[in-house]
Tab-separated table of C-alpha atoms in Angstrom:
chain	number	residue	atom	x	y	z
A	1	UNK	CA	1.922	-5.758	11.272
A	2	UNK	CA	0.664	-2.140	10.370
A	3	UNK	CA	0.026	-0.919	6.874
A	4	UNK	CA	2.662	0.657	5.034
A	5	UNK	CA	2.588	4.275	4.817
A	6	UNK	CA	6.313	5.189	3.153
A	7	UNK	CA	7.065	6.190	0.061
A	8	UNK	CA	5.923	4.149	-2.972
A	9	UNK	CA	8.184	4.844	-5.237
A	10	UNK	CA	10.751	3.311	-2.683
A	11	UNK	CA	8.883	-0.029	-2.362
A	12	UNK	CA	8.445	-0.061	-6.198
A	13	UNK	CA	11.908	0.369	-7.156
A	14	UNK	CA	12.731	-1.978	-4.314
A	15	UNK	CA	10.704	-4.541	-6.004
A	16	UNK	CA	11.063	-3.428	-9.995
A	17	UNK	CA	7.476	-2.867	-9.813
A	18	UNK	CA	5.398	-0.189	-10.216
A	19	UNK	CA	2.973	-0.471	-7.252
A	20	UNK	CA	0.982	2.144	-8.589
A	21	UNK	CA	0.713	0.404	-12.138
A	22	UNK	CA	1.756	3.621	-14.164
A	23	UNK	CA	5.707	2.970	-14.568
A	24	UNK	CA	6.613	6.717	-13.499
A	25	UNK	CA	8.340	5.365	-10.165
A	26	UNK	CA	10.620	3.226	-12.433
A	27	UNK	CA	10.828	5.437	-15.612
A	28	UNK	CA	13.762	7.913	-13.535
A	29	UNK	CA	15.371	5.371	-11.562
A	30	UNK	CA	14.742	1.735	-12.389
A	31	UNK	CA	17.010	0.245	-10.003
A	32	UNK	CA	16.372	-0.167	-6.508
A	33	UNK	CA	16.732	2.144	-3.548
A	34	UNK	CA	20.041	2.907	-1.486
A	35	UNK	CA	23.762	3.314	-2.118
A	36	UNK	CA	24.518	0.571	-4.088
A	37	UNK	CA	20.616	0.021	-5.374
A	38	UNK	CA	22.269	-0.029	-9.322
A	39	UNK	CA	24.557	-3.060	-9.017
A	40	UNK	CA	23.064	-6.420	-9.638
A	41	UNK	CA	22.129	-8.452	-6.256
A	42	UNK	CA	22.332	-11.430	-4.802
A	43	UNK	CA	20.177	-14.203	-6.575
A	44	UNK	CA	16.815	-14.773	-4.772
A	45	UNK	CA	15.695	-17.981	-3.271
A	46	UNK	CA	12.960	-20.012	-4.193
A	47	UNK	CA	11.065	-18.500	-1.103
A	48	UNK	CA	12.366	-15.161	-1.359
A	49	UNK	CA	11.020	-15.371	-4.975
A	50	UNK	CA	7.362	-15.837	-3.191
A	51	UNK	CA	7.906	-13.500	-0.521
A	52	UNK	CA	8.841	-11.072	-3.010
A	53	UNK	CA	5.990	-11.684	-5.038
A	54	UNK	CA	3.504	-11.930	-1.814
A	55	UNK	CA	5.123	-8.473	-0.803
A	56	UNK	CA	4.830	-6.295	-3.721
A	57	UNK	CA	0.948	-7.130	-4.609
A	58	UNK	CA	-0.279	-6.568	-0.910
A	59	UNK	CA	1.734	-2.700	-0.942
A	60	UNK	CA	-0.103	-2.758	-4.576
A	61	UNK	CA	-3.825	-3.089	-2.545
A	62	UNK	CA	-2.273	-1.510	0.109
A	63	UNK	CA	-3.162	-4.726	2.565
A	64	UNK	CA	-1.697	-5.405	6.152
A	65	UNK	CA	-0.229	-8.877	6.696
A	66	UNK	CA	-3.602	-9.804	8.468
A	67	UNK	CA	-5.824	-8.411	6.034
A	68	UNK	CA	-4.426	-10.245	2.778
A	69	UNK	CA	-3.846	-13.391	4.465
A	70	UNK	CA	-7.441	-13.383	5.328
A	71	UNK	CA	-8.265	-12.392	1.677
A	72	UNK	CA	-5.786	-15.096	0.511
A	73	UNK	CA	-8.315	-17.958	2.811
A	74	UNK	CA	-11.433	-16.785	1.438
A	75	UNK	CA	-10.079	-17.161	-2.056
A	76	UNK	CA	-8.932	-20.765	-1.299
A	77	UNK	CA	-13.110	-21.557	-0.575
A	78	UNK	CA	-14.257	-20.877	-3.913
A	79	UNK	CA	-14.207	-22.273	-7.120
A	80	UNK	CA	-11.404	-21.875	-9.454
A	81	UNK	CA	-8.051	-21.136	-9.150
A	82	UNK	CA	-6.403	-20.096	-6.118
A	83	UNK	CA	-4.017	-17.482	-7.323
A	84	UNK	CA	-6.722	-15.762	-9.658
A	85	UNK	CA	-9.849	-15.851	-6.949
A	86	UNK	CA	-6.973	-13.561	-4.981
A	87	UNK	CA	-6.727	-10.808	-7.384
A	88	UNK	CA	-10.687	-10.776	-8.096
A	89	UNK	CA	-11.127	-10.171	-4.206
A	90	UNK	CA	-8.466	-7.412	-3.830
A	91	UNK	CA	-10.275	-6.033	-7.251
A	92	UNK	CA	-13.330	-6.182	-5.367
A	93	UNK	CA	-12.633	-4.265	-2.304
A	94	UNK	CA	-14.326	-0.732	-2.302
A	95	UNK	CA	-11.019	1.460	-1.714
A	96	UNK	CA	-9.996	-0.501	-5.184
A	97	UNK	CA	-13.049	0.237	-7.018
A	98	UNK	CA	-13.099	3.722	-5.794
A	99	UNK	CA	-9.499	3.346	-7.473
A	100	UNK	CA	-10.623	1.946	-11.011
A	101	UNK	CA	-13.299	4.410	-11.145
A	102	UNK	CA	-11.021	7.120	-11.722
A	103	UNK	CA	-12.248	9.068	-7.931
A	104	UNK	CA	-8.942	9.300	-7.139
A	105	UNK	CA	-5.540	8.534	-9.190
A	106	UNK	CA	-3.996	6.142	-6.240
A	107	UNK	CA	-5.377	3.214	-4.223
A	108	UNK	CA	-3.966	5.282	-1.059
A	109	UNK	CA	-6.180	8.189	-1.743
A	110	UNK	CA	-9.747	6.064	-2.372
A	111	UNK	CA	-9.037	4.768	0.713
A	112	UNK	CA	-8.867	8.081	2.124
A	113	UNK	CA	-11.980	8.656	0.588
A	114	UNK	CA	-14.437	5.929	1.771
A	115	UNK	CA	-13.051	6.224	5.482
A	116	UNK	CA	-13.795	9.664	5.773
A	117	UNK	CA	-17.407	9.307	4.119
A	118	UNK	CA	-17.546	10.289	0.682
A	119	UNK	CA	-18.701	7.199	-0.968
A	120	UNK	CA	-21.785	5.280	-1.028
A	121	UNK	CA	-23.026	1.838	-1.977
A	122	UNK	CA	-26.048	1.309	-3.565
A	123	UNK	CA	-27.542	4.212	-1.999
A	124	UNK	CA	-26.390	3.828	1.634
A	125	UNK	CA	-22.728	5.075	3.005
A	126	UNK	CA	-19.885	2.739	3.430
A	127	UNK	CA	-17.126	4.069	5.034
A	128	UNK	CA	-14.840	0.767	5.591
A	129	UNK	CA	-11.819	0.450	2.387
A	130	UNK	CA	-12.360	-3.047	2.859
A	131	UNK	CA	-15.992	-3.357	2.068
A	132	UNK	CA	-16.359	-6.605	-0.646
A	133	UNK	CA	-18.777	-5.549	-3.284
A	134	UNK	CA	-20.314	-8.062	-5.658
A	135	UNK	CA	-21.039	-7.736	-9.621
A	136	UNK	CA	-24.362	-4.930	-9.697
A	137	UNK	CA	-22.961	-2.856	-7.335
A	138	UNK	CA	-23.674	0.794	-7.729
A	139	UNK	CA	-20.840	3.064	-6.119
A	140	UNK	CA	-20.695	6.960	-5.961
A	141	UNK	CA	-19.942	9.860	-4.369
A	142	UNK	CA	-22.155	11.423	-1.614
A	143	UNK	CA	-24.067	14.128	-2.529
A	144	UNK	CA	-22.530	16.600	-0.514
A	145	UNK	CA	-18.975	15.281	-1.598
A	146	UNK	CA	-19.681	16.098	-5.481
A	147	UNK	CA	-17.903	19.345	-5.506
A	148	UNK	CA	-14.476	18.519	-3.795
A	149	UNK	CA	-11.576	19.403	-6.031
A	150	UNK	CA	-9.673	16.538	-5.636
A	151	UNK	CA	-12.253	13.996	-7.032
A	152	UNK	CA	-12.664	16.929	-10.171
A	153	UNK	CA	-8.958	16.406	-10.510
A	154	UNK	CA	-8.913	13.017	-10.403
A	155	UNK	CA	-11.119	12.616	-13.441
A	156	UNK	CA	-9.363	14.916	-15.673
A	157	UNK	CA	-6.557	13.115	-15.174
A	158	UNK	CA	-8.686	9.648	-15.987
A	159	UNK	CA	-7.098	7.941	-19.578
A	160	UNK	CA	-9.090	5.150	-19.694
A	161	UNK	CA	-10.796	3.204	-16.892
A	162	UNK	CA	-11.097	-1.176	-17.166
A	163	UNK	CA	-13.827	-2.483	-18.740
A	164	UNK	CA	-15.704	-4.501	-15.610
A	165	UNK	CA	-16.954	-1.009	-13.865
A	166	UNK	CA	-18.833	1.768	-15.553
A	167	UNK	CA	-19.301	5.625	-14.450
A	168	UNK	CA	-21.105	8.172	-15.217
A	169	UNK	CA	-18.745	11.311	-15.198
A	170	UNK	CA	-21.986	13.769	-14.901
A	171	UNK	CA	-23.681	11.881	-11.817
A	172	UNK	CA	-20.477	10.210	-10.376
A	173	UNK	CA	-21.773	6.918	-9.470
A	174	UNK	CA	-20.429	4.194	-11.446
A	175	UNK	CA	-21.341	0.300	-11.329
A	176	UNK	CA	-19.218	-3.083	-10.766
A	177	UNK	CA	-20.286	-4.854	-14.042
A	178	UNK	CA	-18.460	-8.343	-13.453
A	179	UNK	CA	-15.577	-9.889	-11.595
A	180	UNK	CA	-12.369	-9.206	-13.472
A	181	UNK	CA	-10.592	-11.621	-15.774
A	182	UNK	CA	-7.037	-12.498	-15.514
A	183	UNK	CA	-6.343	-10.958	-19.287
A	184	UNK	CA	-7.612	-7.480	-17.631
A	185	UNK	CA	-5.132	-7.583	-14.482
A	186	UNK	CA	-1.622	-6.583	-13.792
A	187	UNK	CA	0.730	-9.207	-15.885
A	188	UNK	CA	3.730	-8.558	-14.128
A	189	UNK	CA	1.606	-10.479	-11.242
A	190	UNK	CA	2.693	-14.103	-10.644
A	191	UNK	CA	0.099	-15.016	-8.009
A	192	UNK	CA	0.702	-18.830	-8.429
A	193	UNK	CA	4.061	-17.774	-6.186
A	194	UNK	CA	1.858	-16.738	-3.484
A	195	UNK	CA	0.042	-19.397	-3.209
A	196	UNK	CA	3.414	-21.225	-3.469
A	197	UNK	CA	4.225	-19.176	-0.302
A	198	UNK	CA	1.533	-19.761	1.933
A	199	UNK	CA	1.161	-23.258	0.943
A	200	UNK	CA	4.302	-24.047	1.826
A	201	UNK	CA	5.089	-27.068	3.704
């Protein structure tokens, strides 16, 4: 299954969530999409409940069926919960980070960014979105990337970035202090229902 590339305002109004975790796609039109998106729907079942769920955080990460399947495996080997070792590892990917650093105000456009070259990790270039990195991790932009408008944009437009990375807005390189906890992540996330879904007998 390829990654989705429509609108995401549509898929977050489909799923009353904002996929972009700012509320504007909701704020106009908080119903979902289509002719009769504003009437009340059919009651979900308990597996369309997970689906759902499963759905809406891989368009969040911007995943492919593959991809957050395989995320969703390696979470299952280590220790702790299930559900919350899935959200560190999607926090951990490099597109993400990118993302949380404030280099670019969607998850779609860091990705952009690290495959066409602009970002480095600890020192040397990475140009794969799905890149894991690991607590100490130093991140920035390539030196001959520093000046590009959209990055400048991107960090005026910063509020407030989460508390496990650090950046330096002068030298824009940044670190991944610490995995994230739960408190610090998306509550309108019910990740126990994925692993409801893919554990499913």
């Amino acid at each position: 299954m390829s990654r989705y590339t429509d609108s995401s305002y549509r898929k977050s109004r489909r799923f009353g969530f904002s996929i972009l975790e700012t509320g504007e796609e909701l704020a106009r039109k908080p119903y979902a999409p289509g002719q009769h998106g504003n009437k009340r729907g059919k009651k979900l079942s308990d597996y369309g409940v997970q689906l759902q769920e499963k759905q809406k955080v891989k368009f969040m990460y911007g995943l492919n069926e593959k991809q957050f399947h395989k995320t969703f495996v390696l979470a299952g080997k280590m220790k702790g919960v299930h559900g919350e070792n899935l959200l560190k590892l999607l926090e951990s990917r490099l597109d993400n980070l990118v993302y949380r650093m404030g280099l670019s105000t969607t998850r779609r456009g860091a990705r952009q960014l690290v495959n066409h070259g602009h970002i480095t990790v600890n020192g040397k270039n990475v140009n794969i979105p799905s890149y894991t990195c690991k607590p100490g991790d130093v991140i920035a932009v390539k030196e001959n990337s520093k000046e590009m408008t959209i990055i400048k944009t991107s960090l005026e437009a910063l509020s407030r970035r989460v508390d496990f990375v650090t950046f330096d807005d002068t030298k824009l390189s940044g670190s991944y202090v610490r995995y994230p906890e739960r408190s610090e992540l998306n509550a309108d996330i019910n990740e126990s229902l994925i692993v409801e879904f893919y554990n499913r007998g």
